GROMACS .gro file of C-alpha atoms in nm:
model
  359
    1MET     CA    1   1.309   2.994   2.374
    2ARG     CA    2   1.413   2.669   2.399
    3ILE     CA    3   1.269   2.400   2.233
    4LEU     CA    4   1.394   1.977   2.207
    5VAL     CA    5   1.211   1.878   1.902
    6SER     CA    6   1.221   1.459   1.823
    7ALA     CA    7   1.118   1.395   1.463
    8GLY     CA    8   1.229   1.018   1.374
    9GLU     CA    9   1.159   0.971   1.010
   10PRO     CA   10   1.153   1.204   0.733
   11SER     CA   11   0.784   1.332   0.676
   12GLY     CA   12   0.798   1.434   1.008
   13ASP     CA   13   1.151   1.613   1.008
   14GLN     CA   14   0.986   1.828   0.742
   15ARG     CA   15   0.674   1.932   0.913
   16GLY     CA   16   0.899   1.984   1.263
   17ALA     CA   17   1.119   2.222   1.043
   18GLU     CA   18   0.797   2.423   0.890
   19VAL     CA   19   0.708   2.444   1.189
   20ILE     CA   20   1.063   2.620   1.377
   21SER     CA   21   1.152   2.838   1.094
   22ARG     CA   22   0.815   3.019   1.164
   23LEU     CA   23   0.862   3.056   1.579
   24GLN     CA   24   1.074   3.346   1.674
   25ASN     CA   25   1.382   3.374   1.920
   26THR     CA   26   1.361   3.013   1.900
   27GLU     CA   27   1.733   2.724   2.057
   28ALA     CA   28   1.594   2.428   1.867
   29PHE     CA   29   1.815   2.169   1.937
   30GLY     CA   30   1.738   1.736   1.939
   31MET     CA   31   1.661   1.495   1.722
   32GLY     CA   32   1.594   1.557   1.354
   33GLY     CA   33   1.753   1.446   0.963
   34PRO     CA   34   1.830   1.713   0.719
   35ALA     CA   35   1.519   1.972   0.676
   36LEU     CA   36   1.565   2.023   1.021
   37ALA     CA   37   1.905   2.066   1.037
   38ALA     CA   38   1.862   2.337   0.753
   39SER     CA   39   1.596   2.491   0.953
   40GLY     CA   40   1.855   2.606   1.241
   41MET     CA   41   1.835   2.315   1.454
   42GLU     CA   42   2.135   2.161   1.640
   43LEU     CA   43   2.128   1.796   1.556
   44THR     CA   44   2.218   1.563   1.932
   45ALA     CA   45   2.012   1.247   1.694
   46ASP     CA   46   2.040   1.235   1.398
   47MET     CA   47   1.764   1.011   1.281
   48SER     CA   48   1.889   0.797   0.992
   49GLU     CA   49   2.119   0.584   1.256
   50TYR     CA   50   1.762   0.492   1.494
   51ALA     CA   51   1.590   0.373   1.105
   52VAL     CA   52   1.441   0.025   1.145
   53MET     CA   53   1.215  -0.173   0.981
   54GLY     CA   54   1.032  -0.487   1.023
   55PHE     CA   55   1.000  -0.663   1.357
   56ALA     CA   56   1.234  -0.790   1.408
   57GLU     CA   57   1.477  -0.502   1.337
   58VAL     CA   58   1.277  -0.305   1.560
   59VAL     CA   59   1.312  -0.603   1.853
   60SER     CA   60   1.702  -0.604   1.833
   61SER     CA   61   1.751  -0.219   1.849
   62LEU     CA   62   1.572  -0.122   2.159
   63PRO     CA   63   1.841  -0.117   2.410
   64SER     CA   64   1.948   0.175   2.106
   65PHE     CA   65   1.608   0.297   2.160
   66LEU     CA   66   1.632   0.336   2.581
   67LYS     CA   67   1.949   0.513   2.506
   68LEU     CA   68   1.825   0.756   2.298
   69GLU     CA   69   1.511   0.804   2.496
   70LYS     CA   70   1.724   0.839   2.853
   71LYS     CA   71   1.997   1.114   2.638
   72LEU     CA   72   1.660   1.294   2.446
   73ALA     CA   73   1.498   1.359   2.858
   74GLU     CA   74   1.850   1.461   2.986
   75GLU     CA   75   1.939   1.663   2.704
   76ALA     CA   76   1.614   1.886   2.754
   77VAL     CA   77   1.678   1.870   3.183
   78ARG     CA   78   2.091   2.016   3.100
   79ARG     CA   79   1.958   2.295   2.835
   80LYS     CA   80   1.648   2.420   3.053
   81ALA     CA   81   1.368   2.401   2.756
   82ASP     CA   82   1.085   2.567   2.759
   83CYS     CA   83   0.885   2.302   2.540
   84ILE     CA   84   0.889   1.964   2.390
   85LEU     CA   85   0.802   1.842   2.026
   86LEU     CA   86   0.720   1.579   1.978
   87VAL     CA   87   0.669   1.550   1.562
   88ASP     CA   88   0.480   1.233   1.435
   89TYR     CA   89   0.655   0.855   1.528
   90PRO     CA   90   0.431   0.777   1.780
   91GLY     CA   91   0.548   0.445   1.936
   92PHE     CA   92   0.902   0.626   1.985
   93ASN     CA   93   0.803   0.965   2.124
   94MET     CA   94   0.464   0.886   2.334
   95ARG     CA   95   0.709   0.700   2.590
   96LEU     CA   96   0.945   1.017   2.587
   97GLY     CA   97   0.628   1.239   2.574
   98ARG     CA   98   0.485   1.096   2.956
   99ARG     CA   99   0.879   1.058   3.104
  100LEU     CA  100   0.917   1.446   2.974
  101LYS     CA  101   0.519   1.572   3.083
  102ARG     CA  102   0.646   1.413   3.431
  103ALA     CA  103   0.954   1.608   3.420
  104GLY     CA  104   0.694   1.879   3.468
  105PHE     CA  105   0.769   2.024   3.122
  106PRO     CA  106   0.527   2.136   2.879
  107VAL     CA  107   0.493   1.808   2.608
  108ILE     CA  108   0.340   1.934   2.213
  109GLN     CA  109   0.223   1.612   1.981
  110TYR     CA  110   0.246   1.749   1.632
  111VAL     CA  111   0.046   1.498   1.382
  112ALA     CA  112  -0.221   1.294   1.573
  113PRO     CA  113  -0.142   0.914   1.530
  114GLN     CA  114  -0.408   0.747   1.344
  115MET     CA  115  -0.609   0.577   1.669
  116TRP     CA  116  -0.899   0.681   1.491
  117ALA     CA  117  -0.906   0.431   1.210
  118TRP     CA  118  -0.718   0.159   1.460
  119GLY     CA  119  -0.598   0.114   1.862
  120SER     CA  120  -0.825   0.341   2.044
  121TRP     CA  121  -0.761   0.245   2.371
  122ARG     CA  122  -0.464   0.407   2.274
  123VAL     CA  123  -0.562   0.746   2.360
  124GLY     CA  124  -0.500   0.718   2.770
  125LYS     CA  125  -0.178   0.654   2.684
  126LEU     CA  126  -0.147   0.997   2.424
  127LYS     CA  127  -0.324   1.200   2.681
  128ARG     CA  128  -0.094   1.075   2.962
  129SER     CA  129   0.179   1.178   2.725
  130CYS     CA  130   0.194   1.491   2.567
  131ASP     CA  131  -0.019   1.846   2.690
  132LEU     CA  132  -0.142   1.947   2.394
  133LEU     CA  133  -0.207   1.806   2.065
  134MET     CA  134  -0.147   1.971   1.746
  135THR     CA  135  -0.393   1.784   1.423
  136LEU     CA  136  -0.370   1.798   1.114
  137PHE     CA  137  -0.673   1.716   0.980
  138ARG     CA  138  -1.000   1.842   1.101
  139PHE     CA  139  -1.196   1.547   1.198
  140GLU     CA  140  -0.899   1.477   1.462
  141GLU     CA  141  -0.934   1.725   1.679
  142ASP     CA  142  -1.289   1.642   1.722
  143PHE     CA  143  -1.184   1.253   1.812
  144PHE     CA  144  -0.944   1.319   2.055
  145ARG     CA  145  -1.159   1.629   2.251
  146THR     CA  146  -1.460   1.397   2.342
  147ARG     CA  147  -1.168   1.141   2.392
  148GLY     CA  148  -0.993   1.422   2.645
  149VAL     CA  149  -0.721   1.480   2.504
  150ASN     CA  150  -0.657   1.842   2.465
  151ALA     CA  151  -0.685   1.877   2.053
  152SER     CA  152  -0.640   2.130   1.765
  153PHE     CA  153  -0.638   2.156   1.435
  154THR     CA  154  -0.411   2.322   1.289
  155GLY     CA  155  -0.451   2.306   0.896
  156HIS     CA  156  -0.252   2.036   0.672
  157PRO     CA  157   0.103   2.172   0.482
  158LEU     CA  158  -0.022   1.972   0.186
  159ARG     CA  159  -0.275   2.267   0.090
  160ASP     CA  160  -0.032   2.532   0.089
  161ARG     CA  161   0.166   2.380  -0.137
  162ILE     CA  162  -0.084   2.219  -0.415
  163SER     CA  163  -0.321   2.500  -0.591
  164GLY     CA  164  -0.496   2.291  -0.845
  165ASN     CA  165  -0.480   2.191  -1.179
  166LEU     CA  166  -0.649   2.465  -1.343
  167ARG     CA  167  -0.593   2.268  -1.671
  168PRO     CA  168  -0.683   1.937  -1.623
  169GLY     CA  169  -0.468   1.779  -1.856
  170THR     CA  170  -0.524   1.457  -2.130
  171ALA     CA  171  -0.356   1.135  -1.979
  172LEU     CA  172  -0.444   0.895  -1.695
  173GLY     CA  173  -0.241   0.936  -1.418
  174LEU     CA  174  -0.087   0.609  -1.254
  175LEU     CA  175  -0.016   0.670  -0.882
  176PRO     CA  176   0.066   0.251  -0.772
  177GLY     CA  177   0.227   0.366  -0.415
  178SER     CA  178   0.588   0.362  -0.345
  179ARG     CA  179   0.659   0.039  -0.186
  180ALA     CA  180   0.778  -0.251  -0.319
  181GLN     CA  181   0.474  -0.463  -0.235
  182GLU     CA  182   0.201  -0.212  -0.323
  183VAL     CA  183   0.397  -0.103  -0.719
  184GLY     CA  184   0.397  -0.442  -0.748
  185ARG     CA  185   0.034  -0.570  -0.660
  186LEU     CA  186  -0.132  -0.267  -0.836
  187LEU     CA  187   0.059  -0.182  -1.136
  188PRO     CA  188   0.019  -0.489  -1.328
  189GLU     CA  189  -0.368  -0.391  -1.358
  190MET     CA  190  -0.350  -0.024  -1.343
  191ILE     CA  191  -0.125  -0.100  -1.716
  192GLU     CA  192  -0.425  -0.353  -1.840
  193ALA     CA  193  -0.674  -0.124  -1.679
  194PHE     CA  194  -0.427   0.156  -1.927
  195ARG     CA  195  -0.472  -0.118  -2.214
  196LEU     CA  196  -0.839  -0.096  -2.199
  197LEU     CA  197  -0.915   0.225  -2.226
  198ARG     CA  198  -0.642   0.271  -2.470
  199GLU     CA  199  -0.838  -0.047  -2.667
  200LYS     CA  200  -1.156   0.184  -2.613
  201GLY     CA  201  -1.001   0.517  -2.784
  202THR     CA  202  -1.138   0.687  -2.423
  203ILE     CA  203  -0.762   0.755  -2.288
  204ARG     CA  204  -0.415   0.730  -2.565
  205THR     CA  205  -0.136   0.808  -2.351
  206ALA     CA  206  -0.072   0.755  -1.972
  207MET     CA  207   0.141   0.897  -1.695
  208LEU     CA  208   0.273   0.660  -1.401
  209ALA     CA  209   0.467   0.809  -1.083
  210VAL     CA  210   0.755   0.652  -1.008
  211SER     CA  211   0.901   0.643  -0.682
  212ASP     CA  212   1.360   0.686  -0.623
  213HIS     CA  213   1.350   0.397  -0.358
  214LEU     CA  214   1.242   0.191  -0.616
  215ASP     CA  215   1.487  -0.062  -0.830
  216ARG     CA  216   1.366   0.073  -1.165
  217LYS     CA  217   1.302  -0.368  -1.245
  218PHE     CA  218   0.964  -0.284  -1.041
  219TYR     CA  219   0.824  -0.079  -1.368
  220ALA     CA  220   0.938  -0.275  -1.625
  221ILE     CA  221   0.613  -0.350  -1.727
  222ALA     CA  222   0.487  -0.030  -1.811
  223GLU     CA  223   0.859   0.080  -1.899
  224ARG     CA  224   0.742  -0.217  -2.252
  225GLU     CA  225   0.353  -0.056  -2.258
  226PRO     CA  226   0.363   0.226  -2.543
  227GLY     CA  227   0.199   0.524  -2.448
  228VAL     CA  228   0.349   0.525  -2.096
  229THR     CA  229   0.573   0.824  -1.974
  230LEU     CA  230   0.764   0.748  -1.632
  231VAL     CA  231   0.857   1.076  -1.430
  232ASN     CA  232   0.940   1.091  -1.066
  233SER     CA  233   0.711   1.351  -0.956
  234THR     CA  234   0.379   1.308  -0.871
  235GLY     CA  235   0.304   1.648  -0.912
  236GLU     CA  236   0.416   1.646  -1.347
  237VAL     CA  237   0.157   1.328  -1.348
  238LEU     CA  238  -0.136   1.443  -1.184
  239ARG     CA  239  -0.090   1.846  -1.357
  240ASN     CA  240  -0.114   1.625  -1.722
  241SER     CA  241  -0.401   1.359  -1.557
  242ALA     CA  242  -0.769   1.347  -1.721
  243ALA     CA  243  -0.786   1.082  -1.439
  244ALA     CA  244  -0.597   0.885  -1.181
  245LEU     CA  245  -0.571   0.548  -1.060
  246VAL     CA  246  -0.413   0.596  -0.718
  247CYS     CA  247  -0.306   0.380  -0.435
  248SER     CA  248  -0.419   0.457  -0.093
  249GLY     CA  249  -0.286   0.708   0.097
  250THR     CA  250  -0.104   1.031   0.081
  251ALA     CA  251  -0.167   1.047  -0.272
  252THR     CA  252  -0.591   1.008  -0.261
  253LEU     CA  253  -0.511   1.400  -0.029
  254GLU     CA  254  -0.274   1.514  -0.340
  255THR     CA  255  -0.479   1.443  -0.611
  256ALA     CA  256  -0.800   1.564  -0.486
  257LEU     CA  257  -0.627   1.899  -0.448
  258TYR     CA  258  -0.541   1.876  -0.777
  259LYS     CA  259  -0.883   1.766  -0.871
  260VAL     CA  260  -0.849   1.507  -1.073
  261PRO     CA  261  -1.140   1.283  -1.077
  262PHE     CA  262  -0.944   0.909  -0.926
  263THR     CA  263  -1.068   0.583  -0.852
  264VAL     CA  264  -0.849   0.480  -0.549
  265CYS     CA  265  -0.695   0.109  -0.573
  266TYR     CA  266  -0.539  -0.103  -0.289
  267ARG     CA  267  -0.470  -0.504  -0.291
  268THR     CA  268  -0.288  -0.655   0.029
  269SER     CA  269  -0.160  -0.993   0.114
  270ALA     CA  270  -0.487  -1.192   0.268
  271ILE     CA  271  -0.378  -1.255   0.583
  272THR     CA  272  -0.214  -0.881   0.624
  273TYR     CA  273  -0.604  -0.780   0.447
  274ALA     CA  274  -0.791  -1.039   0.644
  275MET     CA  275  -0.609  -0.822   1.023
  276ALA     CA  276  -0.691  -0.499   0.879
  277GLU     CA  277  -1.045  -0.596   0.900
  278ARG     CA  278  -1.048  -0.678   1.231
  279LEU     CA  279  -0.829  -0.448   1.372
  280VAL     CA  280  -0.969  -0.062   1.192
  281ARG     CA  281  -1.209   0.034   1.324
  282GLY     CA  282  -1.425   0.371   1.280
  283VAL     CA  283  -1.416   0.444   0.939
  284ASP     CA  284  -1.639   0.322   0.697
  285CYS     CA  285  -1.346   0.458   0.447
  286ILE     CA  286  -0.977   0.323   0.299
  287GLY     CA  287  -0.835   0.666   0.080
  288MET     CA  288  -0.753   0.971   0.310
  289ALA     CA  289  -0.907   1.221   0.115
  290ASN     CA  290  -1.281   1.019   0.158
  291ILE     CA  291  -1.221   1.031   0.497
  292VAL     CA  292  -1.134   1.390   0.500
  293ALA     CA  293  -1.387   1.455   0.313
  294GLY     CA  294  -1.689   1.245   0.540
  295THR     CA  295  -1.798   1.196   0.250
  296GLN     CA  296  -1.660   0.976  -0.081
  297VAL     CA  297  -1.575   1.214  -0.300
  298ALA     CA  298  -1.366   0.905  -0.559
  299PRO     CA  299  -1.482   0.601  -0.573
  300GLU     CA  300  -1.286   0.250  -0.394
  301LEU     CA  301  -1.153  -0.109  -0.542
  302ILE     CA  302  -1.041  -0.268  -0.266
  303GLN     CA  303  -0.880  -0.626  -0.305
  304ASN     CA  304  -1.002  -0.915  -0.524
  305GLU     CA  305  -1.267  -0.575  -0.655
  306ALA     CA  306  -0.891  -0.421  -0.795
  307THR     CA  307  -0.899  -0.561  -1.142
  308ALA     CA  308  -0.823  -0.388  -1.496
  309GLU     CA  309  -1.206  -0.404  -1.580
  310ASN     CA  310  -1.250  -0.222  -1.262
  311MET     CA  311  -1.050   0.016  -1.291
  312ALA     CA  312  -1.107   0.148  -1.657
  313ALA     CA  313  -1.432   0.121  -1.607
  314SER     CA  314  -1.432   0.349  -1.304
  315THR     CA  315  -1.223   0.579  -1.539
  316GLU     CA  316  -1.465   0.583  -1.791
  317LYS     CA  317  -1.765   0.675  -1.521
  318LEU     CA  318  -1.538   0.928  -1.391
  319LEU     CA  319  -1.449   1.119  -1.761
  320LYS     CA  320  -1.873   1.141  -1.821
  321ASN     CA  321  -1.857   1.306  -1.445
  322THR     CA  322  -1.582   1.542  -1.441
  323SER     CA  323  -1.733   1.883  -1.363
  324GLU     CA  324  -1.972   1.712  -1.049
  325ILE     CA  325  -1.672   1.531  -0.918
  326THR     CA  326  -1.442   1.841  -0.928
  327GLY     CA  327  -1.707   2.032  -0.746
  328LYS     CA  328  -1.716   1.740  -0.488
  329LEU     CA  329  -1.295   1.734  -0.449
  330GLU     CA  330  -1.339   2.098  -0.317
  331LEU     CA  331  -1.461   1.939   0.021
  332VAL     CA  332  -1.102   1.822   0.016
  333ARG     CA  333  -0.928   2.151   0.065
  334THR     CA  334  -1.191   2.354   0.256
  335GLU     CA  335  -1.120   2.022   0.584
  336LEU     CA  336  -0.767   2.019   0.486
  337GLY     CA  337  -0.827   2.378   0.668
  338PRO     CA  338  -0.648   2.718   0.619
  339PRO     CA  339  -0.341   2.865   0.468
  340ASP     CA  340  -0.027   2.874   0.620
  341ALA     CA  341  -0.062   2.515   0.778
  342ALA     CA  342   0.330   2.545   0.945
  343GLY     CA  343   0.272   2.963   1.093
  344GLN     CA  344  -0.105   2.826   1.273
  345ALA     CA  345   0.082   2.555   1.464
  346ALA     CA  346   0.363   2.815   1.549
  347LYS     CA  347   0.129   3.076   1.660
  348ARG     CA  348  -0.047   2.785   1.841
  349ILE     CA  349   0.235   2.683   2.059
  350THR     CA  350   0.306   3.027   2.113
  351THR     CA  351  -0.008   3.075   2.210
  352PHE     CA  352  -0.028   2.815   2.408
  353LEU     CA  353   0.293   2.830   2.580
  354ARG     CA  354   0.234   3.220   2.690
  355GLU     CA  355  -0.129   3.102   2.849
  356ARG     CA  356   0.071   2.804   3.008
  357ASN     CA  357   0.250   3.022   3.210
  358GLU     CA  358   0.009   3.290   3.293
  359THR     CA  359  -0.170   3.050   3.511
   0.00000   0.00000   0.00000
């Protein structure tokens, strides 16, 4: 089976590699990075050449992306691809998918765009760009199916990598995010919260997860604080934590899977927050763990509520109700689906193509 793959970001590169490695008798080619290359895929385009950040960079790079779209489409035709696998990266992949679907190729999108949070009007475009959508979250399958998209829930790979924190630690875990703005806004409040808890004797040590992508200067306030240990492993932090303060995002899923009681914290600029309030619809929570569980398994402190005093008070409350909270956190593992998400996705691809060929 010949598969054209398009993955434009590190997370998509990893997700794609996990699936490709589980497909048998497969010749994969297309755009990806080191993980897909290691899985045996032939890189006809290196995703690192198309990494752009800001609006200005995106606009100036449009000619390059149009050429890339044309190149990959022509490659699919020339090599007679049996299937197109688009991994995340919706801004580019939806255009490529629509083009190749029109040309008669079966197109599969792996990892759903977060249209359930904002931009639900784009569902029609997604439907026109793929024949099958494989989702990481159970609730996404229902969301897209009710809107006419052929969606199938195959599970989240995090579930396979984290078995749970069987021996709760004693430290306060600090996960302020991996972006400079997140760390800059949250870390000072988190450190002050730890200081308040330490002075009361509630918590004596803290462990901070640092990002390799950020300059060490962003963590200077933590390096000066007695009792704080800096490590570059989220898993190590959570394995040693009794409770945690966690920036909204995938880290909330990891924390829930380790069964560490935590508080979701998030701060952004006033302008960005005002825009988000207008654009984001259909979700009552900001923490991914809460969204996945369908109920609040972790308290949330957003924007002006994300103060050191509130973080400390929330942590004290969590530590008094650990047993009850860890039971709730098990909901997240259940909602992330069965084990072996990559294997489930590979089976779904095989079944989809067989059924398509039989009709």
